[in-house]
Amino acid sequence: MTGLHVGVLGVGRIGSFHTRTLADHGLVDRITIWDPQDQTVAALREQLPIEVAESPDDVLVGSVDAVLICSSSATHAGLLRETIARGVPTFCEKPLATSLPETRVLAAVAEAAGALVTVGFQRRSDPQYRALKEQVERGELGTLYLARLVIGDEAPPPADYLATSGGLFVDQSVHDFDILRYLTGQDIVEVYATGTRLTGAPGFAESDDTDTAVTMLKLSDGTFASLTSSRHSAAGYDVRLELAGSKGVRAVGLTESRANGEVHTPSGGFLTRFAGAYRAEIAGFLDYIRGAGPNPCSVGDAVAALEVAMAATESLRTGSAVRVDTDG
Ligand SMILES: NC(=O)c1ccc[n+]([C@@H]2O[C@H](COP(=O)([O-])OP(=O)(O)OC[C@H]3O[C@@H](n4cnc5c(N)ncnc54)[C@H](O)[C@@H]3O)[C@@H](O)[C@H]2O)c1
């Protein structure tokens, strides 16, 4: 499979990044995009050799070999149903859908159709996390005791984004829950979360959301994990993880030492920190759909991560530990 024609639905922050990756990819020779914002489309068209469709349908009825869904979260489920129905291999940014029941239904529809669907949990394609997974699988850490995770955004998202984001755990921590499952090979079975509002940023109270949280997680083999989450890190975008086992401790994420007691993180936010991972996940998706590699992230993985996020959200609300519901 060469000379691929790929469609991109939604070319905002992440969609334009993925479109650039496609334009640089040796197997892709045609890209058709659609986004309702004319200015966004025009800006990208000036920079890249792309075609612009008249409507999303226009992208799907064409000769596309694959589609990337990178539009606003609330549109994912409807667009994915379309691509599955038309048998078009699809890369869908997280989330698949905005509710857990709809996510489960969509995953079941995709699996029943034998659809090729990859979900955008890019940390799985990051070289540092990949190397750590191999070390875990080779037994270099021995019996896993503990995982410690940190996530801090550069700046809190705007209030209108918060209103439809699903809350801290669904929008932000879902990446942490996914990478924890990926690295350990274990399921997350129980969650206790507590959170508060400290940043003073607008929108959190109105959306009944939290900007600062601590989550404790119990994994299926008995490993414990802790996650501290913040919508504002004065150190910049801060994503860290440490695994401690009977034979070793490994860390990912702090690129610099803690000089003078300060935490240093790479500047530039998620598109800088995970630039290589985003490119690798798209390359992995194209390999997957031409039978040259595994699926970087399945719909089942997306369901599992969201189940944990929903359990954390419930724990925050009730103040009690919550078993992760995998039955629906
Ligand atoms: N995996 C990650 O690390 C990661 C990072 C950023 C964003 N995302 C996800 O990607 C999606 C987009 O996020 P973003 O930050 O790029 O947002 P954005 O607001 O910058 O871009 C979204 C774009 O989608 C367009 N759009 C809206 N409805 C559409 C439709 N029906 N068809 C096509 N385009 C449509 C909008 O006009 C906009 O240009 C979100 O679902 C978000 O959760 C994932």
Coordinates of C-alpha atoms and ligand atoms in Angstrom, one line a residue:
M1 CA 0.0 0.0 0.0
T2 CA 1.8 3.2 -1.2
G3 CA 0.6 6.5 -2.5
L4 CA -1.9 6.9 0.2
H5 CA -4.8 9.4 0.1
V6 CA -5.6 10.5 3.7
G7 CA -8.4 12.7 4.8
V8 CA -8.2 15.0 7.9
L9 CA -11.4 16.1 9.7
G10 CA -10.6 19.1 11.9
V11 CA -7.3 21.0 11.5
G12 CA -7.1 23.0 14.7
R13 CA -4.1 22.6 17.1
I14 CA -3.6 18.8 16.8
G15 CA -5.2 18.3 13.4
S16 CA -2.8 20.8 11.7
F17 CA 0.2 19.1 13.5
H18 CA -1.0 15.7 12.2
T19 CA -1.5 17.1 8.7
R20 CA 2.1 18.3 8.7
T21 CA 3.2 14.8 9.7
L22 CA 1.2 13.3 6.8
A23 CA 2.7 15.8 4.4
D24 CA 6.2 14.7 5.4
H25 CA 5.4 11.0 5.3
G26 CA 6.8 9.1 2.4
L27 CA 3.7 6.8 1.9
V28 CA 1.2 9.7 1.7
D29 CA 0.8 11.5 -1.7
R30 CA -2.6 13.1 -1.3
I31 CA -4.2 14.9 1.7
T32 CA -7.8 16.2 1.8
I33 CA -8.9 18.3 4.8
W34 CA -12.2 19.7 6.1
D35 CA -12.8 22.1 8.9
P36 CA -15.7 24.6 9.3
Q37 CA -13.3 27.4 10.2
D38 CA -12.3 29.0 6.8
Q39 CA -9.3 31.0 8.3
T40 CA -7.8 27.8 9.8
V41 CA -8.1 26.0 6.5
A42 CA -6.7 28.9 4.5
A43 CA -3.7 29.2 6.8
L44 CA -2.8 25.6 6.4
R45 CA -3.4 25.6 2.7
E46 CA -0.8 28.3 2.3
Q47 CA 1.8 26.1 4.0
L48 CA 1.1 22.6 2.7
P49 CA 0.1 20.9 -0.6
I50 CA -3.4 19.9 0.5
E51 CA -6.8 19.7 -1.0
V52 CA -9.9 21.2 0.7
A53 CA -13.2 19.4 0.7
E54 CA -16.6 21.1 0.6
S55 CA -17.9 19.0 3.6
P56 CA -17.0 16.1 5.8
D57 CA -19.0 13.9 3.5
D58 CA -16.9 15.1 0.6
V59 CA -13.8 13.7 2.4
L60 CA -15.4 10.4 3.1
V61 CA -17.1 9.7 -0.3
G62 CA -13.8 10.3 -2.1
S63 CA -11.0 7.8 -2.7
V64 CA -9.6 8.1 0.8
D65 CA -7.5 5.2 2.1
A66 CA -7.7 6.5 5.7
V67 CA -9.1 9.4 7.8
L68 CA -7.9 11.2 10.8
I69 CA -10.6 12.6 13.1
C70 CA -9.1 15.6 14.9
S71 CA -12.2 17.8 15.3
S72 CA -13.7 19.0 18.6
S73 CA -14.4 16.1 21.0
A74 CA -18.2 16.3 20.7
T75 CA -18.0 15.5 17.0
H76 CA -15.8 12.4 17.2
A77 CA -18.6 9.8 17.8
G78 CA -20.7 10.9 14.8
L79 CA -17.8 11.1 12.4
L80 CA -16.4 7.7 13.6
R81 CA -19.7 6.0 13.1
E82 CA -19.6 7.3 9.5
T83 CA -16.0 6.1 8.8
I84 CA -16.8 2.7 10.3
A85 CA -19.9 2.4 8.2
R86 CA -18.0 3.2 5.1
G87 CA -15.1 0.8 6.0
V88 CA -12.5 3.6 6.1
P89 CA -9.6 3.0 8.4
T90 CA -9.6 5.7 11.0
F91 CA -7.3 7.4 13.5
C92 CA -9.5 9.1 16.1
E93 CA -8.1 11.6 18.6
K94 CA -9.2 10.9 22.1
P95 CA -12.0 10.7 23.2
L96 CA -13.9 8.4 21.0
A97 CA -17.1 9.8 22.5
T98 CA -18.0 12.1 25.4
S99 CA -19.8 9.6 27.6
L100 CA -18.8 6.1 28.8
P101 CA -21.9 4.3 27.5
E102 CA -21.5 5.8 24.0
T103 CA -17.8 5.0 24.0
R104 CA -18.6 1.4 24.9
V105 CA -21.2 1.2 22.1
L106 CA -18.8 2.7 19.6
A107 CA -16.0 0.3 20.5
A108 CA -18.4 -2.6 20.2
V109 CA -19.6 -1.3 16.8
A110 CA -16.0 -1.0 15.6
E111 CA -15.0 -4.4 16.8
A112 CA -18.1 -6.1 15.3
A113 CA -17.3 -4.5 12.0
G114 CA -13.7 -5.5 12.1
A115 CA -12.9 -1.8 11.6
L116 CA -9.3 -0.5 11.7
V117 CA -9.4 2.2 14.4
T118 CA -6.5 3.7 16.2
V119 CA -7.1 6.1 19.2
G120 CA -4.8 9.0 19.9
F121 CA -3.0 8.2 23.1
Q122 CA 0.3 9.4 21.9
R123 CA 2.4 8.6 25.0
R124 CA 2.3 5.0 23.9
S125 CA 4.4 6.0 20.9
D126 CA 6.9 8.1 22.8
P127 CA 10.4 6.6 22.8
Q128 CA 11.0 7.1 26.5
Y129 CA 7.8 5.3 27.5
R130 CA 8.5 2.6 24.9
A131 CA 12.0 1.9 26.3
L132 CA 10.5 1.7 29.8
K133 CA 7.9 -0.7 28.8
E134 CA 10.5 -3.0 27.3
Q135 CA 12.5 -2.8 30.5
V136 CA 9.4 -3.8 32.5
E137 CA 8.7 -6.7 30.1
R138 CA 12.3 -7.9 30.3
G139 CA 11.8 -8.1 34.1
E140 CA 14.5 -5.4 34.7
L141 CA 12.5 -3.8 37.4
G142 CA 11.5 -7.0 39.1
T143 CA 8.1 -7.1 41.0
L144 CA 6.5 -3.7 40.5
Y145 CA 5.7 -2.0 43.8
L146 CA 4.8 1.5 43.0
A147 CA 4.1 4.0 40.2
R148 CA 4.3 7.7 40.7
L149 CA 2.8 10.0 38.1
V150 CA 2.8 13.8 37.8
I151 CA 0.9 15.9 35.3
G152 CA 0.8 19.7 35.2
D153 CA -0.5 21.9 32.4
E154 CA 1.4 25.0 31.4
A155 CA -1.7 27.1 31.9
P156 CA -5.4 26.3 32.7
P157 CA -7.6 25.9 29.7
P158 CA -10.2 28.6 28.8
A159 CA -13.6 28.5 30.5
D160 CA -15.5 27.6 27.4
Y161 CA -13.2 24.6 26.9
L162 CA -13.8 23.5 30.5
A163 CA -17.5 23.6 30.0
T164 CA -17.5 20.6 27.6
S165 CA -14.2 18.9 28.6
G166 CA -15.8 16.2 30.8
G167 CA -13.7 17.4 33.8
L168 CA -10.1 17.0 34.9
F169 CA -10.0 13.1 34.9
V170 CA -11.8 12.6 31.6
D171 CA -9.9 15.3 29.8
Q172 CA -6.4 15.3 31.3
S173 CA -5.7 12.3 33.6
V174 CA -7.1 9.9 31.0
H175 CA -3.6 10.0 29.4
D176 CA -2.0 9.0 32.7
F177 CA -4.5 6.2 33.3
D178 CA -3.8 4.9 29.8
I179 CA 0.0 5.0 30.1
L180 CA -0.1 3.3 33.5
R181 CA -2.1 0.4 31.9
Y182 CA 0.3 0.3 28.9
L183 CA 3.5 0.3 30.9
T184 CA 2.5 -2.1 33.6
G185 CA 0.4 -4.5 31.5
Q186 CA -2.1 -4.4 34.5
D187 CA -5.6 -3.1 34.7
I188 CA -6.6 -0.4 37.2
V189 CA -9.2 -1.9 39.5
E190 CA -9.8 0.7 42.2
V191 CA -9.5 4.5 42.5
Y192 CA -9.7 7.1 45.2
A193 CA -9.5 10.7 44.1
T194 CA -9.7 14.0 45.9
G195 CA -9.5 17.5 44.4
T196 CA -9.8 21.2 44.9
R197 CA -9.6 24.5 43.1
L198 CA -6.4 26.5 43.8
T199 CA -5.4 28.2 40.6
G200 CA -8.1 30.9 40.7
A201 CA -8.6 30.5 37.0
P202 CA -12.1 31.1 35.6
G203 CA -14.5 28.4 34.6
F204 CA -13.7 25.6 37.1
A205 CA -16.4 26.5 39.6
E206 CA -19.0 27.1 36.9
S207 CA -18.2 23.7 35.4
D208 CA -18.1 22.0 38.8
D209 CA -14.5 21.0 37.9
T210 CA -11.3 20.7 39.9
D211 CA -7.9 22.1 39.0
T212 CA -5.7 20.3 41.5
A213 CA -6.1 16.6 42.4
V214 CA -4.5 13.6 44.0
T215 CA -5.5 10.1 42.9
M216 CA -4.6 6.8 44.4
L217 CA -4.9 3.7 42.1
K218 CA -4.8 0.0 42.8
L219 CA -3.7 -2.3 39.9
S220 CA -4.8 -5.8 39.2
D221 CA -1.5 -7.4 40.3
G222 CA -1.4 -5.4 43.5
T223 CA 0.8 -2.5 42.4
F224 CA -0.1 0.9 43.9
A225 CA 0.1 4.1 42.0
S226 CA -0.3 7.8 42.8
L227 CA -1.1 10.6 40.4
T228 CA -0.9 14.3 41.2
S229 CA -2.6 16.5 38.7
S230 CA -2.7 20.3 38.2
R231 CA -4.1 22.6 35.6
H232 CA -1.2 25.0 36.2
S233 CA 2.4 24.1 36.7
A234 CA 4.8 27.1 37.2
A235 CA 7.5 24.8 35.8
G236 CA 5.7 24.6 32.4
Y237 CA 4.1 21.5 30.9
D238 CA 5.2 18.8 33.4
V239 CA 4.6 15.1 32.6
R240 CA 6.6 12.7 34.8
L241 CA 6.4 9.0 35.7
E242 CA 8.4 6.8 38.0
L243 CA 8.2 3.0 38.4
A244 CA 9.7 1.4 41.4
G245 CA 10.2 -2.4 41.6
S246 CA 12.1 -5.0 43.5
K247 CA 15.1 -4.7 41.2
G248 CA 15.1 -1.1 40.0
V249 CA 13.6 2.3 39.8
R250 CA 13.1 4.1 36.4
A251 CA 11.8 7.6 35.6
V252 CA 10.5 9.3 32.5
G253 CA 9.8 13.0 32.0
L254 CA 12.2 15.2 33.9
T255 CA 14.7 16.1 31.2
E256 CA 16.8 18.3 33.4
S257 CA 18.1 18.0 36.9
R258 CA 16.4 19.7 39.7
A259 CA 19.0 22.5 39.7
N260 CA 18.8 24.8 42.7
G261 CA 15.7 23.0 43.8
E262 CA 13.7 24.0 40.8
V263 CA 11.9 21.6 38.5
H264 CA 12.8 22.0 34.9
T265 CA 10.6 20.8 32.1
P266 CA 10.8 21.1 28.3
S267 CA 9.3 24.4 27.2
G268 CA 6.6 24.7 24.6
G269 CA 3.7 22.6 25.9
F270 CA 2.4 19.2 24.7
L271 CA 3.1 19.8 21.0
T272 CA 6.8 20.2 21.8
R273 CA 7.2 17.6 24.5
F274 CA 5.3 14.9 22.5
A275 CA 6.2 16.1 18.9
G276 CA 8.1 12.8 18.2
A277 CA 5.3 10.7 19.8
Y278 CA 2.6 12.4 17.7
R279 CA 4.7 11.7 14.5
A280 CA 5.4 8.2 15.6
E281 CA 1.7 7.4 16.4
I282 CA 0.6 8.6 12.9
A283 CA 3.4 6.5 11.3
G284 CA 2.3 3.6 13.5
F285 CA -1.3 4.0 12.4
L286 CA -0.3 4.0 8.7
D287 CA 1.8 0.9 9.3
Y288 CA -1.1 -0.8 11.1
I289 CA -3.6 -0.2 8.3
R290 CA -1.3 -1.6 5.7
G291 CA -0.6 -4.7 7.8
A292 CA 3.0 -3.7 8.6
G293 CA 2.6 -3.2 12.4
P294 CA 0.4 -3.5 15.5
N295 CA -2.4 -1.1 16.4
P296 CA -0.7 1.7 18.5
C297 CA -3.9 2.0 20.6
S298 CA -7.1 0.1 20.3
V299 CA -10.7 1.1 21.0
G300 CA -10.7 -1.3 23.9
D301 CA -7.8 0.6 25.4
A302 CA -9.7 3.8 25.1
V303 CA -12.7 2.3 26.8
A304 CA -10.5 1.0 29.7
A305 CA -8.9 4.4 30.3
L306 CA -12.2 6.2 30.3
E307 CA -13.7 3.7 32.8
V308 CA -10.9 4.7 35.2
A309 CA -11.5 8.4 34.5
M310 CA -15.2 7.9 35.3
A311 CA -14.4 6.0 38.5
A312 CA -12.1 8.9 39.6
T313 CA -14.8 11.4 38.8
E314 CA -17.2 9.5 40.9
S315 CA -14.7 9.1 43.7
L316 CA -14.1 12.9 43.7
R317 CA -17.9 13.4 44.0
T318 CA -18.6 10.8 46.7
G319 CA -15.4 11.0 48.7
S320 CA -15.0 7.2 48.7
A321 CA -12.8 4.7 46.9
V322 CA -14.6 3.4 43.7
R323 CA -14.1 0.0 42.0
V324 CA -13.6 0.5 38.3
D325 CA -16.7 -0.7 36.5
T326 CA -15.7 -2.8 33.5
D327 CA -19.2 -4.3 32.9
G328 CA -21.3 -1.3 31.9
Ligands
LIG1 N1 -3.9 13.2 22.2 C1 -3.6 14.4 22.5 O1 -2.5 14.6 23.2 C2 -4.4 15.5 22.2 C3 -3.9 16.8 22.2 C4 -4.8 17.9 21.8 C5 -6.1 17.6 21.4 N2 -6.5 16.3 21.4 C6 -7.9 16.1 21.0 O2 -8.0 16.5 19.6 C7 -9.3 17.1 19.4 C8 -9.0 18.5 18.9 O3 -8.3 19.3 19.8 P1 -7.6 20.6 19.4 O4 -6.8 21.0 20.6 O5 -6.9 20.5 18.1 O6 -8.8 21.6 19.3 P2 -9.0 22.9 18.4 O7 -10.2 23.6 18.9 O8 -7.7 23.6 18.2 O9 -9.4 22.3 16.9 C9 -10.6 21.6 16.7 C10 -11.0 21.9 15.2 O10 -12.1 21.1 14.9 C11 -12.9 21.8 14.0 N3 -14.2 21.2 13.9 C12 -15.3 21.4 14.7 N4 -16.3 20.6 14.3 C13 -15.9 19.9 13.2 C14 -16.4 18.9 12.3 N5 -17.7 18.5 12.5 N6 -15.7 18.4 11.3 C15 -14.4 18.8 11.2 N7 -13.8 19.8 12.0 C16 -14.5 20.3 13.0 C17 -12.9 23.2 14.6 O11 -13.2 24.2 13.7 C18 -11.4 23.4 15.0 O12 -10.6 23.9 14.0 C19 -10.0 17.1 20.8 O13 -10.9 16.0 20.8 C20 -8.9 16.9 21.8 O14 -9.4 16.1 22.9 C21 -5.7 15.3 21.8

